[in-house]
PDB file of C-alpha atoms in Angstrom:
ATOM      1  CA  ARG A  28     -36.492  12.087   1.710  1.00 82.00           C
ATOM      2  CA  ASP A  29     -34.849   8.769   2.534  1.00 80.00           C
ATOM      3  CA  ILE A  30     -35.112   9.243   6.296  1.00 75.00           C
ATOM      4  CA  ALA A  31     -38.772  10.269   6.034  1.00 79.00           C
ATOM      5  CA  ARG A  32     -39.493   7.239   3.877  1.00 83.00           C
ATOM      6  CA  PHE A  33     -37.603   4.906   6.226  1.00 78.00           C
ATOM      7  CA  THR A  34     -39.359   6.128   9.375  1.00 77.00           C
ATOM      8  CA  SER A  35     -42.748   5.935   7.652  1.00 83.00           C
ATOM      9  CA  MET A  36     -41.999   2.279   6.876  1.00 86.00           C
ATOM     10  CA  ASP A  37     -40.652   1.436  10.366  1.00 84.00           C
ATOM     11  CA  LYS A  38     -42.631   3.142  13.125  1.00 78.00           C
ATOM     12  CA  LYS A  39     -40.280   1.689  15.789  1.00 79.00           C
ATOM     13  CA  ALA A  40     -37.181   3.347  14.333  1.00 75.00           C
ATOM     14  CA  LYS A  41     -35.750   5.917  16.707  1.00 70.00           C
ATOM     15  CA  LEU A  42     -33.639   8.070  14.441  1.00 66.00           C
ATOM     16  CA  VAL A  43     -32.674  11.012  16.593  1.00 64.00           C
ATOM     17  CA  ASN A  44     -29.827  13.408  15.860  1.00 64.00           C
ATOM     18  CA  ARG A  45     -27.131  11.378  17.607  1.00 64.00           C
ATOM     19  CA  ASN A  46     -27.994   8.352  15.458  1.00 69.00           C
ATOM     20  CA  LEU A  47     -27.776  10.163  12.158  1.00 76.00           C
ATOM     21  CA  TYR A  48     -24.709   9.731   9.995  1.00 76.00           C
ATOM     22  CA  PRO A  49     -25.570  11.274   6.654  1.00 78.00           C
ATOM     23  CA  ILE A  50     -23.484  10.169   3.715  1.00 78.00           C
ATOM     24  CA  LEU A  51     -24.889  12.009   0.765  1.00 81.00           C
ATOM     25  CA  ASP A  52     -22.489  11.422  -2.117  1.00 80.00           C
ATOM     26  CA  GLU A  53     -22.494   7.669  -2.677  1.00 81.00           C
ATOM     27  CA  LYS A  54     -25.682   7.215  -4.713  1.00 82.00           C
ATOM     28  CA  THR A  55     -23.869   6.688  -7.978  1.00 85.00           C
ATOM     29  CA  SER A  56     -24.147   4.143 -10.780  1.00 88.00           C
ATOM     30  CA  PHE A  57     -20.506   3.130 -10.279  1.00 85.00           C
ATOM     31  CA  THR A  58     -18.107   3.295  -7.349  1.00 82.00           C
ATOM     32  CA  GLU A  59     -16.389   6.605  -7.922  1.00 77.00           C
ATOM     33  CA  PHE A  60     -13.576   6.068  -5.423  1.00 79.00           C
ATOM     34  CA  PHE A  61     -12.199   3.029  -7.240  1.00 82.00           C
ATOM     35  CA  ASP A  62      -8.475   3.520  -7.789  1.00 87.00           C
ATOM     36  CA  PRO A  63      -7.422   1.100 -10.544  1.00 90.00           C
ATOM     37  CA  GLN A  64      -3.724   1.757  -9.871  1.00 89.00           C
ATOM     38  CA  TYR A  65      -3.913   0.318  -6.348  1.00 90.00           C
ATOM     39  CA  PHE A  66      -6.433  -2.366  -7.261  1.00 94.00           C
ATOM     40  CA  TYR A  67      -4.482  -3.886 -10.152  1.00 96.00           C
ATOM     41  CA  GLN A  68      -0.992  -3.565  -8.683  1.00 96.00           C
ATOM     42  CA  GLN A  69      -2.052  -5.411  -5.542  1.00 97.00           C
ATOM     43  CA  LEU A  70      -3.730  -8.158  -7.577  1.00 97.00           C
ATOM     44  CA  TRP A  71      -0.596  -8.491  -9.704  1.00 98.00           C
ATOM     45  CA  ALA A  72       1.710  -8.755  -6.666  1.00 98.00           C
ATOM     46  CA  PHE A  73      -0.635 -11.152  -4.863  1.00 98.00           C
ATOM     47  CA  GLU A  74      -0.788 -13.421  -7.910  1.00 98.00           C
ATOM     48  CA  GLN A  75       3.031 -13.476  -8.167  1.00 98.00           C
ATOM     49  CA  ILE A  76       3.426 -14.310  -4.471  1.00 98.00           C
ATOM     50  CA  LEU A  77       0.774 -17.023  -4.759  1.00 98.00           C
ATOM     51  CA  LYS A  78       2.635 -18.589  -7.728  1.00 98.00           C
ATOM     52  CA  ARG A  79       6.017 -18.576  -5.994  1.00 98.00           C
ATOM     53  CA  LYS A  80       4.792 -19.680  -2.555  1.00 97.00           C
ATOM     54  CA  PRO A  81       7.589 -18.172  -0.441  1.00 98.00           C
ATOM     55  CA  MET A  82       7.955 -19.303   3.180  1.00 98.00           C
ATOM     56  CA  VAL A  83       7.733 -15.644   4.258  1.00 98.00           C
ATOM     57  CA  HIS A  84       6.769 -12.490   2.402  1.00 98.00           C
ATOM     58  CA  ILE A  85       7.763  -9.044   3.661  1.00 98.00           C
ATOM     59  CA  ASP A  86       5.844  -5.962   2.614  1.00 98.00           C
ATOM     60  CA  VAL A  87       7.169  -2.477   3.275  1.00 98.00           C
ATOM     61  CA  GLY A  88       4.455   0.115   3.622  1.00 97.00           C
ATOM     62  CA  SER A  89       2.058  -0.901   0.842  1.00 96.00           C
ATOM     63  CA  THR A  90      -1.356  -1.307   2.486  1.00 94.00           C
ATOM     64  CA  TYR A  91      -2.369  -3.194   5.582  1.00 94.00           C
ATOM     65  CA  ALA A  92      -5.128  -4.872   3.537  1.00 95.00           C
ATOM     66  CA  PHE A  93      -2.600  -6.244   1.030  1.00 97.00           C
ATOM     67  CA  SER A  94      -0.471  -7.713   3.824  1.00 97.00           C
ATOM     68  CA  GLY A  95      -3.574  -9.175   5.434  1.00 97.00           C
ATOM     69  CA  TYR A  96      -4.497 -10.976   2.219  1.00 97.00           C
ATOM     70  CA  VAL A  97      -0.933 -12.235   1.769  1.00 98.00           C
ATOM     71  CA  SER A  98      -1.055 -13.641   5.324  1.00 98.00           C
ATOM     72  CA  LYS A  99      -3.792 -16.014   4.144  1.00 98.00           C
ATOM     73  CA  ILE A 100      -1.366 -17.767   1.766  1.00 98.00           C
ATOM     74  CA  THR A 101       1.988 -17.480   3.597  1.00 98.00           C
ATOM     75  CA  LYS A 102       3.594 -15.931   6.654  1.00 98.00           C
ATOM     76  CA  ALA A 103       3.562 -12.184   6.110  1.00 98.00           C
ATOM     77  CA  VAL A 104       5.495  -9.376   7.752  1.00 98.00           C
ATOM     78  CA  PHE A 105       4.197  -5.825   7.303  1.00 98.00           C
ATOM     79  CA  ILE A 106       6.733  -3.082   8.020  1.00 98.00           C
ATOM     80  CA  GLU A 107       5.211   0.365   8.348  1.00 96.00           C
ATOM     81  CA  LEU A 108       6.224   3.768   9.685  1.00 95.00           C
ATOM     82  CA  ARG A 109       2.746   4.040  11.223  1.00 94.00           C
ATOM     83  CA  PRO A 110       1.785   0.438  12.058  1.00 94.00           C
ATOM     84  CA  ILE A 111      -1.777  -0.658  12.678  1.00 91.00           C
ATOM     85  CA  LYS A 112      -2.844  -2.361  15.877  1.00 92.00           C
ATOM     86  CA  THR A 113      -4.308  -5.719  14.987  1.00 92.00           C
ATOM     87  CA  SER A 114      -3.810  -9.362  15.680  1.00 92.00           C
ATOM     88  CA  LEU A 115      -4.085 -11.677  12.711  1.00 95.00           C
ATOM     89  CA  HIS A 116      -2.768 -15.210  12.451  1.00 95.00           C
ATOM     90  CA  ASN A 117       0.249 -15.405  10.133  1.00 97.00           C
ATOM     91  CA  LEU A 118       0.738 -11.614  10.046  1.00 98.00           C
ATOM     92  CA  GLU A 119       3.506  -9.877  11.967  1.00 97.00           C
ATOM     93  CA  ILE A 120       3.433  -6.103  12.064  1.00 97.00           C
ATOM     94  CA  LYS A 121       6.627  -4.167  12.733  1.00 97.00           C
ATOM     95  CA  ARG A 122       7.302  -0.471  13.049  1.00 96.00           C
ATOM     96  CA  GLY A 123       9.993   0.456  10.580  1.00 96.00           C
ATOM     97  CA  ASP A 124      11.289   3.064   8.190  1.00 97.00           C
ATOM     98  CA  ILE A 125      11.893   2.160   4.542  1.00 98.00           C
ATOM     99  CA  LEU A 126      15.165   4.114   4.774  1.00 98.00           C
ATOM    100  CA  GLN A 127      16.448   1.918   7.620  1.00 98.00           C
ATOM    101  CA  LEU A 128      14.746  -1.456   7.430  1.00 98.00           C
ATOM    102  CA  PRO A 129      15.157  -3.723  10.474  1.00 96.00           C
ATOM    103  CA  ILE A 130      16.332  -6.532   8.193  1.00 98.00           C
ATOM    104  CA  PRO A 131      19.806  -8.026   7.566  1.00 98.00           C
ATOM    105  CA  ASN A 132      21.518  -7.593   4.187  1.00 98.00           C
ATOM    106  CA  ASN A 133      20.562  -9.999   1.377  1.00 98.00           C
ATOM    107  CA  SER A 134      18.081 -11.917   3.526  1.00 98.00           C
ATOM    108  CA  VAL A 135      14.620 -11.493   1.964  1.00 98.00           C
ATOM    109  CA  GLU A 136      13.379 -13.932  -0.674  1.00 98.00           C
ATOM    110  CA  SER A 137      10.014 -12.233  -1.294  1.00 98.00           C
ATOM    111  CA  LEU A 138       9.592  -8.477  -0.812  1.00 98.00           C
ATOM    112  CA  SER A 139       7.062  -5.878  -1.878  1.00 98.00           C
ATOM    113  CA  SER A 140       6.672  -2.140  -1.660  1.00 98.00           C
ATOM    114  CA  LEU A 141       3.761  -0.928  -3.753  1.00 98.00           C
ATOM    115  CA  CYS A 142       3.342   2.784  -4.388  1.00 96.00           C
ATOM    116  CA  VAL A 143       5.471   3.695  -1.362  1.00 97.00           C
ATOM    117  CA  ALA A 144       8.896   4.900  -2.492  1.00 98.00           C
ATOM    118  CA  GLY A 145       7.512   7.875  -4.425  1.00 97.00           C
ATOM    119  CA  HIS A 146       6.166   9.321  -1.164  1.00 97.00           C
ATOM    120  CA  VAL A 147       9.379   8.958   0.842  1.00 97.00           C
ATOM    121  CA  GLY A 148      11.014  12.199   1.933  1.00 96.00           C
ATOM    122  CA  LEU A 149       8.012  14.462   1.332  1.00 96.00           C
ATOM    123  CA  GLY A 150       6.810  14.471   4.962  1.00 94.00           C
ATOM    124  CA  ARG A 151       3.281  13.372   4.116  1.00 93.00           C
ATOM    125  CA  TYR A 152       3.290  10.442   6.529  1.00 92.00           C
ATOM    126  CA  GLY A 153       5.460  11.933   9.248  1.00 90.00           C
ATOM    127  CA  ASP A 154       8.696  10.886   7.560  1.00 93.00           C
ATOM    128  CA  ALA A 155      11.712  13.205   7.442  1.00 93.00           C
ATOM    129  CA  ILE A 156      12.018  15.626   4.539  1.00 96.00           C
ATOM    130  CA  ASP A 157      14.605  14.227   2.128  1.00 97.00           C
ATOM    131  CA  PRO A 158      14.869  15.168  -1.567  1.00 96.00           C
ATOM    132  CA  GLN A 159      16.658  11.831  -2.196  1.00 97.00           C
ATOM    133  CA  GLY A 160      13.994   9.790  -0.366  1.00 97.00           C
ATOM    134  CA  THR A 161      12.899   7.605  -3.264  1.00 98.00           C
ATOM    135  CA  LYS A 162      16.432   6.846  -4.386  1.00 98.00           C
ATOM    136  CA  LYS A 163      17.424   5.910  -0.827  1.00 98.00           C
ATOM    137  CA  ALA A 164      14.302   3.753  -0.400  1.00 98.00           C
ATOM    138  CA  CYS A 165      15.151   1.822  -3.578  1.00 98.00           C
ATOM    139  CA  LYS A 166      18.705   1.324  -2.357  1.00 98.00           C
ATOM    140  CA  GLU A 167      17.423  -0.001   0.976  1.00 98.00           C
ATOM    141  CA  LEU A 168      15.005  -2.422  -0.695  1.00 98.00           C
ATOM    142  CA  SER A 169      17.888  -3.672  -2.857  1.00 98.00           C
ATOM    143  CA  ARG A 170      20.086  -4.077   0.240  1.00 98.00           C
ATOM    144  CA  VAL A 171      17.722  -6.511   1.969  1.00 98.00           C
ATOM    145  CA  LEU A 172      16.708  -8.529  -1.106  1.00 98.00           C
ATOM    146  CA  SER A 173      18.487 -11.883  -1.325  1.00 98.00           C
ATOM    147  CA  LYS A 174      20.286 -13.050  -4.432  1.00 96.00           C
ATOM    148  CA  GLY A 175      17.580 -14.628  -6.583  1.00 97.00           C
ATOM    149  CA  GLY A 176      14.865 -12.998  -4.463  1.00 98.00           C
ATOM    150  CA  PHE A 177      11.795 -11.304  -5.877  1.00 98.00           C
ATOM    151  CA  LEU A 178      10.886  -7.644  -5.387  1.00 98.00           C
ATOM    152  CA  TYR A 179       7.370  -6.513  -6.265  1.00 98.00           C
ATOM    153  CA  PHE A 180       7.636  -2.762  -6.670  1.00 98.00           C
ATOM    154  CA  SER A 181       5.522   0.020  -8.096  1.00 97.00           C
ATOM    155  CA  THR A 182       5.570   3.789  -8.228  1.00 97.00           C
ATOM    156  CA  THR A 183       3.896   6.476 -10.286  1.00 95.00           C
ATOM    157  CA  ILE A 184       5.331   6.647 -13.807  1.00 95.00           C
ATOM    158  CA  GLY A 185       5.077   9.560 -16.216  1.00 96.00           C
ATOM    159  CA  LYS A 186       6.696  12.915 -16.837  1.00 97.00           C
ATOM    160  CA  GLU A 187       9.073  13.391 -13.910  1.00 97.00           C
ATOM    161  CA  ARG A 188       7.861  15.832 -11.290  1.00 96.00           C
ATOM    162  CA  ILE A 189       7.251  16.323  -7.594  1.00 96.00           C
ATOM    163  CA  CYS A 190       3.653  16.823  -6.493  1.00 95.00           C
ATOM    164  CA  PHE A 191       4.555  18.112  -3.048  1.00 93.00           C
ATOM    165  CA  ASN A 192       3.682  16.717  -0.528  1.00 88.00           C
ATOM    166  CA  ALA A 193       1.676  13.954  -2.144  1.00 93.00           C
ATOM    167  CA  HIS A 194       4.107  11.974  -4.302  1.00 95.00           C
ATOM    168  CA  ARG A 195       6.728  11.983  -7.023  1.00 96.00           C
ATOM    169  CA  VAL A 196       6.337  10.823 -10.616  1.00 97.00           C
ATOM    170  CA  TYR A 197       9.269   9.092 -12.314  1.00 97.00           C
ATOM    171  CA  ALA A 198      10.351   8.113 -15.792  1.00 98.00           C
ATOM    172  CA  PRO A 199      10.823   4.328 -16.045  1.00 97.00           C
ATOM    173  CA  GLU A 200      14.529   4.847 -16.810  1.00 97.00           C
ATOM    174  CA  THR A 201      15.056   6.606 -13.476  1.00 98.00           C
ATOM    175  CA  ILE A 202      13.543   3.741 -11.501  1.00 98.00           C
ATOM    176  CA  LEU A 203      15.603   1.224 -13.462  1.00 97.00           C
ATOM    177  CA  LYS A 204      18.740   3.222 -12.524  1.00 98.00           C
ATOM    178  CA  TYR A 205      17.726   3.159  -8.854  1.00 98.00           C
ATOM    179  CA  PHE A 206      17.573  -0.644  -9.054  1.00 98.00           C
ATOM    180  CA  LYS A 207      20.593  -1.068 -11.338  1.00 94.00           C
ATOM    181  CA  GLY A 208      21.811  -4.212  -9.534  1.00 91.00           C
ATOM    182  CA  LEU A 209      18.526  -6.063 -10.054  1.00 96.00           C
ATOM    183  CA  LYS A 210      17.252  -7.967 -13.067  1.00 92.00           C
ATOM    184  CA  LEU A 211      13.854  -6.804 -14.344  1.00 86.00           C
TER     185      LEU A 211
END
């Protein structure tokens, strides 16, 4: 109905098969694909980084959009197993694995990894299968964080389980154990 109505209103429109791109499930009262978990955690981390104004912020695998926004307030480095190809002022993109970060020990003042560690070791993103993936990722984030540095971290919390190959869910106590050397 929409295409018939559109072409009746615009006689010059040439809507032939190769120009059609039907998207039929987005006529809703609200955006159904809104994920509050990602939305709010990124706002929280961004606000913290904005308050602290670090010289450089390093993000490990969160989202390219988050790192892009951070690059508007400070120099940002985005480390990702599957990096994007883009050129943005104040944003450096590096290929890297959260289990072997290309960063010296105790050298990062401002670091984030939002909703990443719970995926590590499940193979979803081309990473190696490793039942201890999350624990190792947390250890690696701790290794690079400087004394007095800030880590902005999130993962799925709830009844512990593995939703293979999507993600893991952890009890808060488990995550606190994985970061036992850090102050919450």
